[in-house]
PDB file of C-alpha atoms in Angstrom:
ATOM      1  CA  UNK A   1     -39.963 -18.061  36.035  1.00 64.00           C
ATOM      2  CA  UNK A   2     -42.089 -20.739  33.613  1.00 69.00           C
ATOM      3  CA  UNK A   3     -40.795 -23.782  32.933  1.00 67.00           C
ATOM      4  CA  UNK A   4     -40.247 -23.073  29.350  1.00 64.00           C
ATOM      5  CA  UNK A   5     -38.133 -20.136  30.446  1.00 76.00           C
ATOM      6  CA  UNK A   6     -36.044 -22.353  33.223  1.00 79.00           C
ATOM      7  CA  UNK A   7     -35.322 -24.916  30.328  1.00 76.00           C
ATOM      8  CA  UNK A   8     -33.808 -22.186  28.299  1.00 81.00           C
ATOM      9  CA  UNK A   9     -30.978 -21.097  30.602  1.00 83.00           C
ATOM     10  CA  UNK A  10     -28.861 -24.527  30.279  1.00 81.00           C
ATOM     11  CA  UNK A  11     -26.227 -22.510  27.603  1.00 80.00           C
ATOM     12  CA  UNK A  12     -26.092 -19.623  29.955  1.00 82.00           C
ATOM     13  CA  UNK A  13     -25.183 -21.849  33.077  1.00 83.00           C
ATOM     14  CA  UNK A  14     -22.712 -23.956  30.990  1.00 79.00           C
ATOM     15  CA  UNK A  15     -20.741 -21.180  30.586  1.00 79.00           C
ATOM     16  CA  UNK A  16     -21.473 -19.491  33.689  1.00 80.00           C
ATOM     17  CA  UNK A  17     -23.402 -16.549  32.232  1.00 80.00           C
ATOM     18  CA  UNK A  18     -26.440 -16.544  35.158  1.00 80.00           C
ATOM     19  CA  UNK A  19     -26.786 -13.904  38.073  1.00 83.00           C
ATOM     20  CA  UNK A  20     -27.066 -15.670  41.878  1.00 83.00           C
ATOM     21  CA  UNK A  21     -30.772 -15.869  41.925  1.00 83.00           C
ATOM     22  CA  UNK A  22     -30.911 -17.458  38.056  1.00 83.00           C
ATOM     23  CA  UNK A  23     -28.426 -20.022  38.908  1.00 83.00           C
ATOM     24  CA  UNK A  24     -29.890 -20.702  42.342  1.00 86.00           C
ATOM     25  CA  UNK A  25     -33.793 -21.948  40.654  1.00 86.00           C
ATOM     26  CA  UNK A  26     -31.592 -23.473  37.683  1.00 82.00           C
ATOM     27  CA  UNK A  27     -29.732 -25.870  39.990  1.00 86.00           C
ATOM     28  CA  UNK A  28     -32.768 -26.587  41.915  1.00 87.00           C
ATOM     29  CA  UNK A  29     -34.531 -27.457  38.537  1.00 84.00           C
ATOM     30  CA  UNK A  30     -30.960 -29.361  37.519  1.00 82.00           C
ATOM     31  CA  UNK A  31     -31.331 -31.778  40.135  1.00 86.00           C
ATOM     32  CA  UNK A  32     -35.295 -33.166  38.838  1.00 87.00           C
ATOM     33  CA  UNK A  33     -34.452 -32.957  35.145  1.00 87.00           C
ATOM     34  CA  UNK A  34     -32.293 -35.570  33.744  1.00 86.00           C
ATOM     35  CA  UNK A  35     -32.828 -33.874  30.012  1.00 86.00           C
ATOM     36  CA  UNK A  36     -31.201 -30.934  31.064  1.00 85.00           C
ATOM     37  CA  UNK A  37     -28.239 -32.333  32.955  1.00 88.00           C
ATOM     38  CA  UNK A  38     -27.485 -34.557  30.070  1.00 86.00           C
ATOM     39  CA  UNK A  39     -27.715 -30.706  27.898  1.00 84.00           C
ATOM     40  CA  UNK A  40     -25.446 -28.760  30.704  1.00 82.00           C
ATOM     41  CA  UNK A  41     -22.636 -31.827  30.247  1.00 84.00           C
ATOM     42  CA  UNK A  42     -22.798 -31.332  26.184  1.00 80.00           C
ATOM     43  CA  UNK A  43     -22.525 -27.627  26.384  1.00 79.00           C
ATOM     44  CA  UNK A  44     -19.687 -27.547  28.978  1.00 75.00           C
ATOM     45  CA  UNK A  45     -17.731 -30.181  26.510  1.00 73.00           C
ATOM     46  CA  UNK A  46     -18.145 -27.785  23.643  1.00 69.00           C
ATOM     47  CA  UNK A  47     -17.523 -24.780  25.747  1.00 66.00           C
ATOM     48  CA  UNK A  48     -13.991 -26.385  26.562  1.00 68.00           C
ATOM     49  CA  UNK A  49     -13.634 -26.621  22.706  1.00 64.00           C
ATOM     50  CA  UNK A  50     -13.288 -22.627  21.685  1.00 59.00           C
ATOM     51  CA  UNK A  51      -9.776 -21.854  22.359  1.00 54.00           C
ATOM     52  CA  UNK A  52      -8.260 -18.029  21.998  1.00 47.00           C
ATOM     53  CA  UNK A  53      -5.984 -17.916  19.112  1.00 44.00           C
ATOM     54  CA  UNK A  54      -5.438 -14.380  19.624  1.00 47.00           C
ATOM     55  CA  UNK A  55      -5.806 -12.669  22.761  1.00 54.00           C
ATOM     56  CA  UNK A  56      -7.588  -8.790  22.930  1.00 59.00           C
ATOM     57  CA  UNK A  57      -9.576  -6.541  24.912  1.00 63.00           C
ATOM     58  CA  UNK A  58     -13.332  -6.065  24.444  1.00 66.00           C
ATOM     59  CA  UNK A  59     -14.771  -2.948  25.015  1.00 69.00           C
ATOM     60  CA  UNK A  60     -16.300  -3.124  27.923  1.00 68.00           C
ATOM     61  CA  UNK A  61     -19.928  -2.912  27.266  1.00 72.00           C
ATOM     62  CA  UNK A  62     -19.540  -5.789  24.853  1.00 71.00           C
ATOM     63  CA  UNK A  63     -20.296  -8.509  27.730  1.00 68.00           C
ATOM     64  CA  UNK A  64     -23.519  -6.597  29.122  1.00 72.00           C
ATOM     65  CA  UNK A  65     -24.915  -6.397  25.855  1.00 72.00           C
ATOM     66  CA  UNK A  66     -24.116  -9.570  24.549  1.00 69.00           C
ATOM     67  CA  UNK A  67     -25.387 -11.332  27.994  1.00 70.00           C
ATOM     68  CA  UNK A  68     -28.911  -9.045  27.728  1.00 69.00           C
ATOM     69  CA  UNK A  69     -28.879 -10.373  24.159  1.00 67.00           C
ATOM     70  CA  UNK A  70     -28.720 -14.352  25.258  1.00 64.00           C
ATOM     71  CA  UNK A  71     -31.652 -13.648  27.717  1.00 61.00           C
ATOM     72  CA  UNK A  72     -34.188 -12.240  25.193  1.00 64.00           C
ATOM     73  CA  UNK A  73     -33.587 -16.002  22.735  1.00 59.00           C
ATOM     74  CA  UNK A  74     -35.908 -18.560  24.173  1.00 56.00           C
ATOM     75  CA  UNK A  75     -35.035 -21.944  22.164  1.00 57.00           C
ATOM     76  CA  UNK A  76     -37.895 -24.250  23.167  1.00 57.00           C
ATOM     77  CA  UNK A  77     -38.201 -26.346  26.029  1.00 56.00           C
ATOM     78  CA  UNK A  78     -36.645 -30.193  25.749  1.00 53.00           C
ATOM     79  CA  UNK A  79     -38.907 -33.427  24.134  1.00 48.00           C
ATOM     80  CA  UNK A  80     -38.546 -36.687  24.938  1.00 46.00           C
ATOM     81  CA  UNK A  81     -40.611 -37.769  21.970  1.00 41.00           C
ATOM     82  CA  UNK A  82     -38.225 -37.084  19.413  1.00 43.00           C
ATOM     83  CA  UNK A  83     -34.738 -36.855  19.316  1.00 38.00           C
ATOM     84  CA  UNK A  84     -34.386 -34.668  16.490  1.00 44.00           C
ATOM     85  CA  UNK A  85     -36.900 -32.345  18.389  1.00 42.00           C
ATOM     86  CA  UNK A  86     -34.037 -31.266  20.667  1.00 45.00           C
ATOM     87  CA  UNK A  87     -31.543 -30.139  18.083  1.00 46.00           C
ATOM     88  CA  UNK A  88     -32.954 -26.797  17.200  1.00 48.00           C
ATOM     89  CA  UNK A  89     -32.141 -26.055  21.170  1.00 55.00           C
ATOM     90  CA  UNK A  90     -29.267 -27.828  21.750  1.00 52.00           C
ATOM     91  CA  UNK A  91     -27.932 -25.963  18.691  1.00 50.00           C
ATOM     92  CA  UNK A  92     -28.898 -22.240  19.279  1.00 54.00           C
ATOM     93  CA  UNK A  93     -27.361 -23.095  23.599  1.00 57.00           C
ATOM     94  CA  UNK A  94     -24.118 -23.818  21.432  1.00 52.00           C
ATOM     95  CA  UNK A  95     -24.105 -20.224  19.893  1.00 54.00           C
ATOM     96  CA  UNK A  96     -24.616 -18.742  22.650  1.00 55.00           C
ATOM     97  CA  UNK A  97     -22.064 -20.458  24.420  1.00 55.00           C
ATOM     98  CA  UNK A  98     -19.804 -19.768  21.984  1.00 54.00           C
ATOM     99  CA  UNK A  99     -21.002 -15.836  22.381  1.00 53.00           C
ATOM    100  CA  UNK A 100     -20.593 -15.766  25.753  1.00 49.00           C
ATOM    101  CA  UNK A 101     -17.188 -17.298  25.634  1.00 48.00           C
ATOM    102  CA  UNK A 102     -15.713 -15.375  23.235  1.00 50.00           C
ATOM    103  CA  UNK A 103     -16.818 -12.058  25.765  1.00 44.00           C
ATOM    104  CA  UNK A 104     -16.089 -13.780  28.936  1.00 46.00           C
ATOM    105  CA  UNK A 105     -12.593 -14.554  27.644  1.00 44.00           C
ATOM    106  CA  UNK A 106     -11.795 -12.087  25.831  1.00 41.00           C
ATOM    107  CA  UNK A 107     -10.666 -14.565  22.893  1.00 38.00           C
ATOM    108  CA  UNK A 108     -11.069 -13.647  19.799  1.00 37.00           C
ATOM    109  CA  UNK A 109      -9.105 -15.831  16.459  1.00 36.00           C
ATOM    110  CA  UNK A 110      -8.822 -12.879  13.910  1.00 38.00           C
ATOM    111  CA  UNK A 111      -7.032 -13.399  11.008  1.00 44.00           C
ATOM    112  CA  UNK A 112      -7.345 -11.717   7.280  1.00 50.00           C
ATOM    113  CA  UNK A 113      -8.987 -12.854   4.560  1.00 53.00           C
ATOM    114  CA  UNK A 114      -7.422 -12.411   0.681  1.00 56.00           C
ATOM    115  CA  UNK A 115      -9.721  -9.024   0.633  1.00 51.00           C
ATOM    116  CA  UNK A 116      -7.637  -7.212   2.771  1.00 50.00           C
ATOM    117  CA  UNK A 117     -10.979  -7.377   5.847  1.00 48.00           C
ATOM    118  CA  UNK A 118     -10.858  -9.098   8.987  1.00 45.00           C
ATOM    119  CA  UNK A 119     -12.616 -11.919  10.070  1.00 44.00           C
ATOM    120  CA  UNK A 120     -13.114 -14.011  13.198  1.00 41.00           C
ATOM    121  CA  UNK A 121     -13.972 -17.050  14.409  1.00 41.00           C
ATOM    122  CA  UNK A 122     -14.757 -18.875  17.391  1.00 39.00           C
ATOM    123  CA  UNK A 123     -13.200 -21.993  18.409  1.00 39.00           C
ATOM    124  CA  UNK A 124     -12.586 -23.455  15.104  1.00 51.00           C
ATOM    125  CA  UNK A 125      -9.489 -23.339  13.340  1.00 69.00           C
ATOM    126  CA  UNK A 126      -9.022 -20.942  11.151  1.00 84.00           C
ATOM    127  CA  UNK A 127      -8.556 -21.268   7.141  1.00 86.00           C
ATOM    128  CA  UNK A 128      -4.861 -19.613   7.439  1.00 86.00           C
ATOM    129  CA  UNK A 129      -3.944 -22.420  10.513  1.00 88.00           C
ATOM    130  CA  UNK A 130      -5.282 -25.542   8.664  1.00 88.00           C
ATOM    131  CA  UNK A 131      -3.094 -24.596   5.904  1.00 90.00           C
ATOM    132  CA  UNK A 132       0.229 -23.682   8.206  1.00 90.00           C
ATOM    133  CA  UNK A 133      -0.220 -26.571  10.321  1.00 89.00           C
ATOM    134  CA  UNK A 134      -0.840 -29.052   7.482  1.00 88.00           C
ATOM    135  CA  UNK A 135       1.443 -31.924   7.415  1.00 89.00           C
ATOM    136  CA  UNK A 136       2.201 -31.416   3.530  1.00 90.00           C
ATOM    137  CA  UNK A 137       2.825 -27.537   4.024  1.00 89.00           C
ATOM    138  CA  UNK A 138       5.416 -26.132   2.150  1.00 89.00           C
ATOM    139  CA  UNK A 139       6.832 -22.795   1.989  1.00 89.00           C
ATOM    140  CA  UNK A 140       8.445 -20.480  -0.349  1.00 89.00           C
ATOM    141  CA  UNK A 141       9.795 -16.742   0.276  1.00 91.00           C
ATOM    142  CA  UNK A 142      10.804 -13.527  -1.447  1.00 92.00           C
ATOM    143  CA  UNK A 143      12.388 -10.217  -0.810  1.00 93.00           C
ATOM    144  CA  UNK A 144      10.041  -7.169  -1.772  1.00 92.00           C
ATOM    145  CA  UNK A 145      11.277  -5.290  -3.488  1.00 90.00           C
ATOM    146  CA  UNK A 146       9.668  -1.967  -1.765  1.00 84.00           C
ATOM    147  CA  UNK A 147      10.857  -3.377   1.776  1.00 89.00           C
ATOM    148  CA  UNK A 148      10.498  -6.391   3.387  1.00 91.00           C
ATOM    149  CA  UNK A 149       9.725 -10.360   2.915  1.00 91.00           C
ATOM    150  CA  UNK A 150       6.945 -12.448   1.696  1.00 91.00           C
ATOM    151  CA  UNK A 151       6.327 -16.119   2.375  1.00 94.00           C
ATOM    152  CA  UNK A 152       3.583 -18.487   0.718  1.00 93.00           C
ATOM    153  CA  UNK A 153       2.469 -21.571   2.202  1.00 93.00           C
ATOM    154  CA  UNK A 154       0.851 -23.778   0.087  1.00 91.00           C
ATOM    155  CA  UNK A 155      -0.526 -27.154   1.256  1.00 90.00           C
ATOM    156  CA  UNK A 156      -1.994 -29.787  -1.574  1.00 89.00           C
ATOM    157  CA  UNK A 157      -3.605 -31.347   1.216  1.00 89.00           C
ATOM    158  CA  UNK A 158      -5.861 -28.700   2.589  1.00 89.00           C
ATOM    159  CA  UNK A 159      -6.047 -27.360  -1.144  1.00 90.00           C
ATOM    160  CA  UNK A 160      -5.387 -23.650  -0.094  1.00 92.00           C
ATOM    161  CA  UNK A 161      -2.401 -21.274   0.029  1.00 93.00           C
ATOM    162  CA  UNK A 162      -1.466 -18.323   2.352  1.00 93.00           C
ATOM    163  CA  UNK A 163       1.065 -15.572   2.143  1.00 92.00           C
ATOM    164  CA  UNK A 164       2.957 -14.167   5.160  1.00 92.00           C
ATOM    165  CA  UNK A 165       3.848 -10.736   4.641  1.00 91.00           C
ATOM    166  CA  UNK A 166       6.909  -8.982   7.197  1.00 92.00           C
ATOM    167  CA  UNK A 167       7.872  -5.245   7.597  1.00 90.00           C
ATOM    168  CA  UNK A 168       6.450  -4.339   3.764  1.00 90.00           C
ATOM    169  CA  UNK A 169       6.551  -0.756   3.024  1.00 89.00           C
ATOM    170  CA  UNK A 170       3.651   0.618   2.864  1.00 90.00           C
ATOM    171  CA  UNK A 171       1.860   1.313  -1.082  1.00 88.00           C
ATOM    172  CA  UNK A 172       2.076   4.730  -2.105  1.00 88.00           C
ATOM    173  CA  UNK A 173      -1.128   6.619  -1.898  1.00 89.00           C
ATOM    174  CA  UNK A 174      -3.697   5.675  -4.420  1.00 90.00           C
ATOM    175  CA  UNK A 175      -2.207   2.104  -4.727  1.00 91.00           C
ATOM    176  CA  UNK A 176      -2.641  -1.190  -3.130  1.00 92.00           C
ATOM    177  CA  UNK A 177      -0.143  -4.440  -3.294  1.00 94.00           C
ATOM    178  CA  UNK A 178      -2.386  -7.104  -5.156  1.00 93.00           C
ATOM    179  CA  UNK A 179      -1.972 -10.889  -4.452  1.00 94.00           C
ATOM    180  CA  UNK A 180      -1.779 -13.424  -7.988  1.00 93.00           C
ATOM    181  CA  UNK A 181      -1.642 -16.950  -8.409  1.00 93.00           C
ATOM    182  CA  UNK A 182       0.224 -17.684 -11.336  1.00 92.00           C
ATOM    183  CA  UNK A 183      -1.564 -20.921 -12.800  1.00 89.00           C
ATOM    184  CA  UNK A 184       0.407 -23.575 -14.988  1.00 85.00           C
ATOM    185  CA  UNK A 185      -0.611 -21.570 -18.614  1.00 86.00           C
ATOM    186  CA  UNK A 186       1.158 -19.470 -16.729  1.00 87.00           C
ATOM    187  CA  UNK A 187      -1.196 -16.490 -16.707  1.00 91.00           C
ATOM    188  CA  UNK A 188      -1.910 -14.777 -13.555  1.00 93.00           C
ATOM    189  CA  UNK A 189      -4.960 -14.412 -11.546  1.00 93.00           C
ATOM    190  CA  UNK A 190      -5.880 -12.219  -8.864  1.00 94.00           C
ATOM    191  CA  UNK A 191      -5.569 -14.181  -5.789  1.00 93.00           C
ATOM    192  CA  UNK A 192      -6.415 -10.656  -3.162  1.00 92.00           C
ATOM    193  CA  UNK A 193      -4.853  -7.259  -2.354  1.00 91.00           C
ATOM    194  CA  UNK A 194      -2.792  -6.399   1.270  1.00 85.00           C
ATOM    195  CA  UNK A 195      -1.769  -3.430   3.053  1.00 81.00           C
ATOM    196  CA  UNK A 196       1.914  -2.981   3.820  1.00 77.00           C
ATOM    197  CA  UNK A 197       3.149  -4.019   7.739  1.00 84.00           C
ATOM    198  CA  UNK A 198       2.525  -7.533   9.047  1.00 88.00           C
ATOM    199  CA  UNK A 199      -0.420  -9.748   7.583  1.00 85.00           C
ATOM    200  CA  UNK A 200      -1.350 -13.013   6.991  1.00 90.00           C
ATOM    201  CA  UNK A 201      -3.320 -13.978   4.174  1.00 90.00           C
ATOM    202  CA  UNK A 202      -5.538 -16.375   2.781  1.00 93.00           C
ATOM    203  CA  UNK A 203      -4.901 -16.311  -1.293  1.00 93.00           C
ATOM    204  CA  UNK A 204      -8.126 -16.907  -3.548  1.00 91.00           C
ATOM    205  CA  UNK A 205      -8.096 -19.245  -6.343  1.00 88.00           C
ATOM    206  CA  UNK A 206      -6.836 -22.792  -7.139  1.00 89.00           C
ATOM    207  CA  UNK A 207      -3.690 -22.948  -5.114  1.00 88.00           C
ATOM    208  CA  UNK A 208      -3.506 -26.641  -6.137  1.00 88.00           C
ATOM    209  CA  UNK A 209      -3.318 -25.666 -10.070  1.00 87.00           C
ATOM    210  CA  UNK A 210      -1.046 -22.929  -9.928  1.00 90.00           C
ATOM    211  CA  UNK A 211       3.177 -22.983 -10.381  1.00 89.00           C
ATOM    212  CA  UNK A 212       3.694 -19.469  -8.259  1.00 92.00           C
ATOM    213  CA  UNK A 213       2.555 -16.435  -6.398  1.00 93.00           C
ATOM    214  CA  UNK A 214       3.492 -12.793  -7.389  1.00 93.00           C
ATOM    215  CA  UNK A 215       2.934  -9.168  -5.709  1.00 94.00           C
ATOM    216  CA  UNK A 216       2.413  -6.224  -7.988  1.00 94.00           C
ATOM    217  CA  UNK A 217       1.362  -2.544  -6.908  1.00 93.00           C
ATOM    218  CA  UNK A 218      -1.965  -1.624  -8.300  1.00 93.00           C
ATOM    219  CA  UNK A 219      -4.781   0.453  -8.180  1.00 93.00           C
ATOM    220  CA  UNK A 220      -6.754   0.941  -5.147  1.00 88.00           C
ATOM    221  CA  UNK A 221      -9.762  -0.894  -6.877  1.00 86.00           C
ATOM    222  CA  UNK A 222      -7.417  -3.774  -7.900  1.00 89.00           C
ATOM    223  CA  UNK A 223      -6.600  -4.506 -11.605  1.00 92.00           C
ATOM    224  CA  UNK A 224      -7.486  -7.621 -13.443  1.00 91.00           C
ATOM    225  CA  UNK A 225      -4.494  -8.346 -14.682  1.00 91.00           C
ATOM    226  CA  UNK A 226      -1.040  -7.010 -13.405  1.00 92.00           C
ATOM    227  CA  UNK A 227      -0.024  -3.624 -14.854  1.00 92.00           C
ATOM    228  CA  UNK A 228       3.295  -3.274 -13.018  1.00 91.00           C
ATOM    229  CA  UNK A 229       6.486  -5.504 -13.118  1.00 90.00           C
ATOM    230  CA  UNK A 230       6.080  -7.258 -10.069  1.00 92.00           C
ATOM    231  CA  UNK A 231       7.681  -6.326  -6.523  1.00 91.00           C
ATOM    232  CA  UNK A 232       7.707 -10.632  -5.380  1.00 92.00           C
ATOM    233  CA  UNK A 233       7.823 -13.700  -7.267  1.00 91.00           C
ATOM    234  CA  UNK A 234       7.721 -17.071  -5.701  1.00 90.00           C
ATOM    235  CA  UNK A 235       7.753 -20.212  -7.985  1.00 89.00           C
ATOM    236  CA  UNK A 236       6.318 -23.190  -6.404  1.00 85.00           C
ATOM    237  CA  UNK A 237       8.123 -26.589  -6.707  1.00 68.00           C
ATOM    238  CA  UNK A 238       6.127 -29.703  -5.541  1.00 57.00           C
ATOM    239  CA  UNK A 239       4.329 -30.104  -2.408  1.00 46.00           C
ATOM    240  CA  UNK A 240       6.374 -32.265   0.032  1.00 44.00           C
TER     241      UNK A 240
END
């Protein structure tokens, strides 16, 4: 193994990603190479940072591929000249901690975004918990009136809104419940679209600017404007 390659494999051995023989010549290099002590300390203190929101089950060839994956990136060795010549490595061992993490754990945050997809993210907090946990947050619910509750939480603070949707009946087929923000002309504006069941969802749009939330059943495509009466209104009052 060269030494460029040796330098590469601090991420991996933060985060415990190296076979017996690997981690054997890495520790042997560790204990000569002050730059790459100091890099194995910074990675383990940002490995510790990636919590698991949401715990599931990777399939199992997820970790083997994603661990083949790390080996074949070869950020470039450490320089002493320049600090700023280290950052391009330091960053790219910091995804692949993060990549190996979210395997190795099995933790993946997964929430759903005001297009009805889902996304996920590693470690940082995600849009729909900076809003719940904000200390401003304040919440307003509705009966559907096809089955069920929905609750928006809008926080001034974190300038975003998200609506918690419980037990709704599901759309008839064809249709799709669209999200609106109703905005102080009082027109509203397509905020996102949900599924029936259990979701949480970030709403588009200028929560900040806008005196309520509504649910209407629409289109699969989505509609521009409503073109049913709608099934949830919730009028905001100011954020407290």
């Amino acid at each position: 193994m060269s030494a460029h390659e040796i330098h590469a494999l601090s991420g991996a051995y933060a985060v415990d990603a190296l076979d017996d023989l690997e981690r054997a010549r890495f520790e042997q290099h560790l204990s000569a190479c002050a730059e790459c002590r100091a890099e194995v300390a910074s990675l383990q203190d940002a490995a510790a940072m990636f919590p698991a929101l949401t715990e599931t089950a990777p399939p199992a060839a997820l970790r083997d591929a994603v661990l083949a994956e790390i080996k074949t990136v070869r950020p470039l060795p450490p320089t002493v000249a320049r600090l700023d010549a280290r950052r391009p490595r330091r960053f790219a061992n910091i995804i692949a901690a993060a990549a190996v993490l979210g395997v190795l754990g099995g933790g993946v945050a997964v929430y759903e975004n005001a297009n009805g997809g889902n996304g996920s993210n590693h470690g940082a907090i995600s849009a729909a918990d900076q809003i719940l946990q904000a200390s401003d947050v304040q919440h307003i619910s509705s009966p559907v009136r096809s089955g069920g509750t929905a609750t928006v939480f809008r926080s001034e603070q974190v300038h975003g809104a998200v609506l918690v949707a419980k037990n709704i009946s599901p759309a008839p087929k064809g249709r799709i419940y669209q999200l609106w923000l109703r905005n102080k002309a009082g027109i509203m504006v397509p905020a996102g679209k949900l599924s029936g069941g259990d979701h949480t969802v970030v709403l588009n749009g200028d929560s900040d600017d806008a005196s309520g939330a509504g649910i209407t059943v629409e289109p699969d495509g989505g509609s521009k404007h409503p073109t049913t009466v709608p099934v949830a209104l919730m009028d905001f009052g100011p954020a407290t």
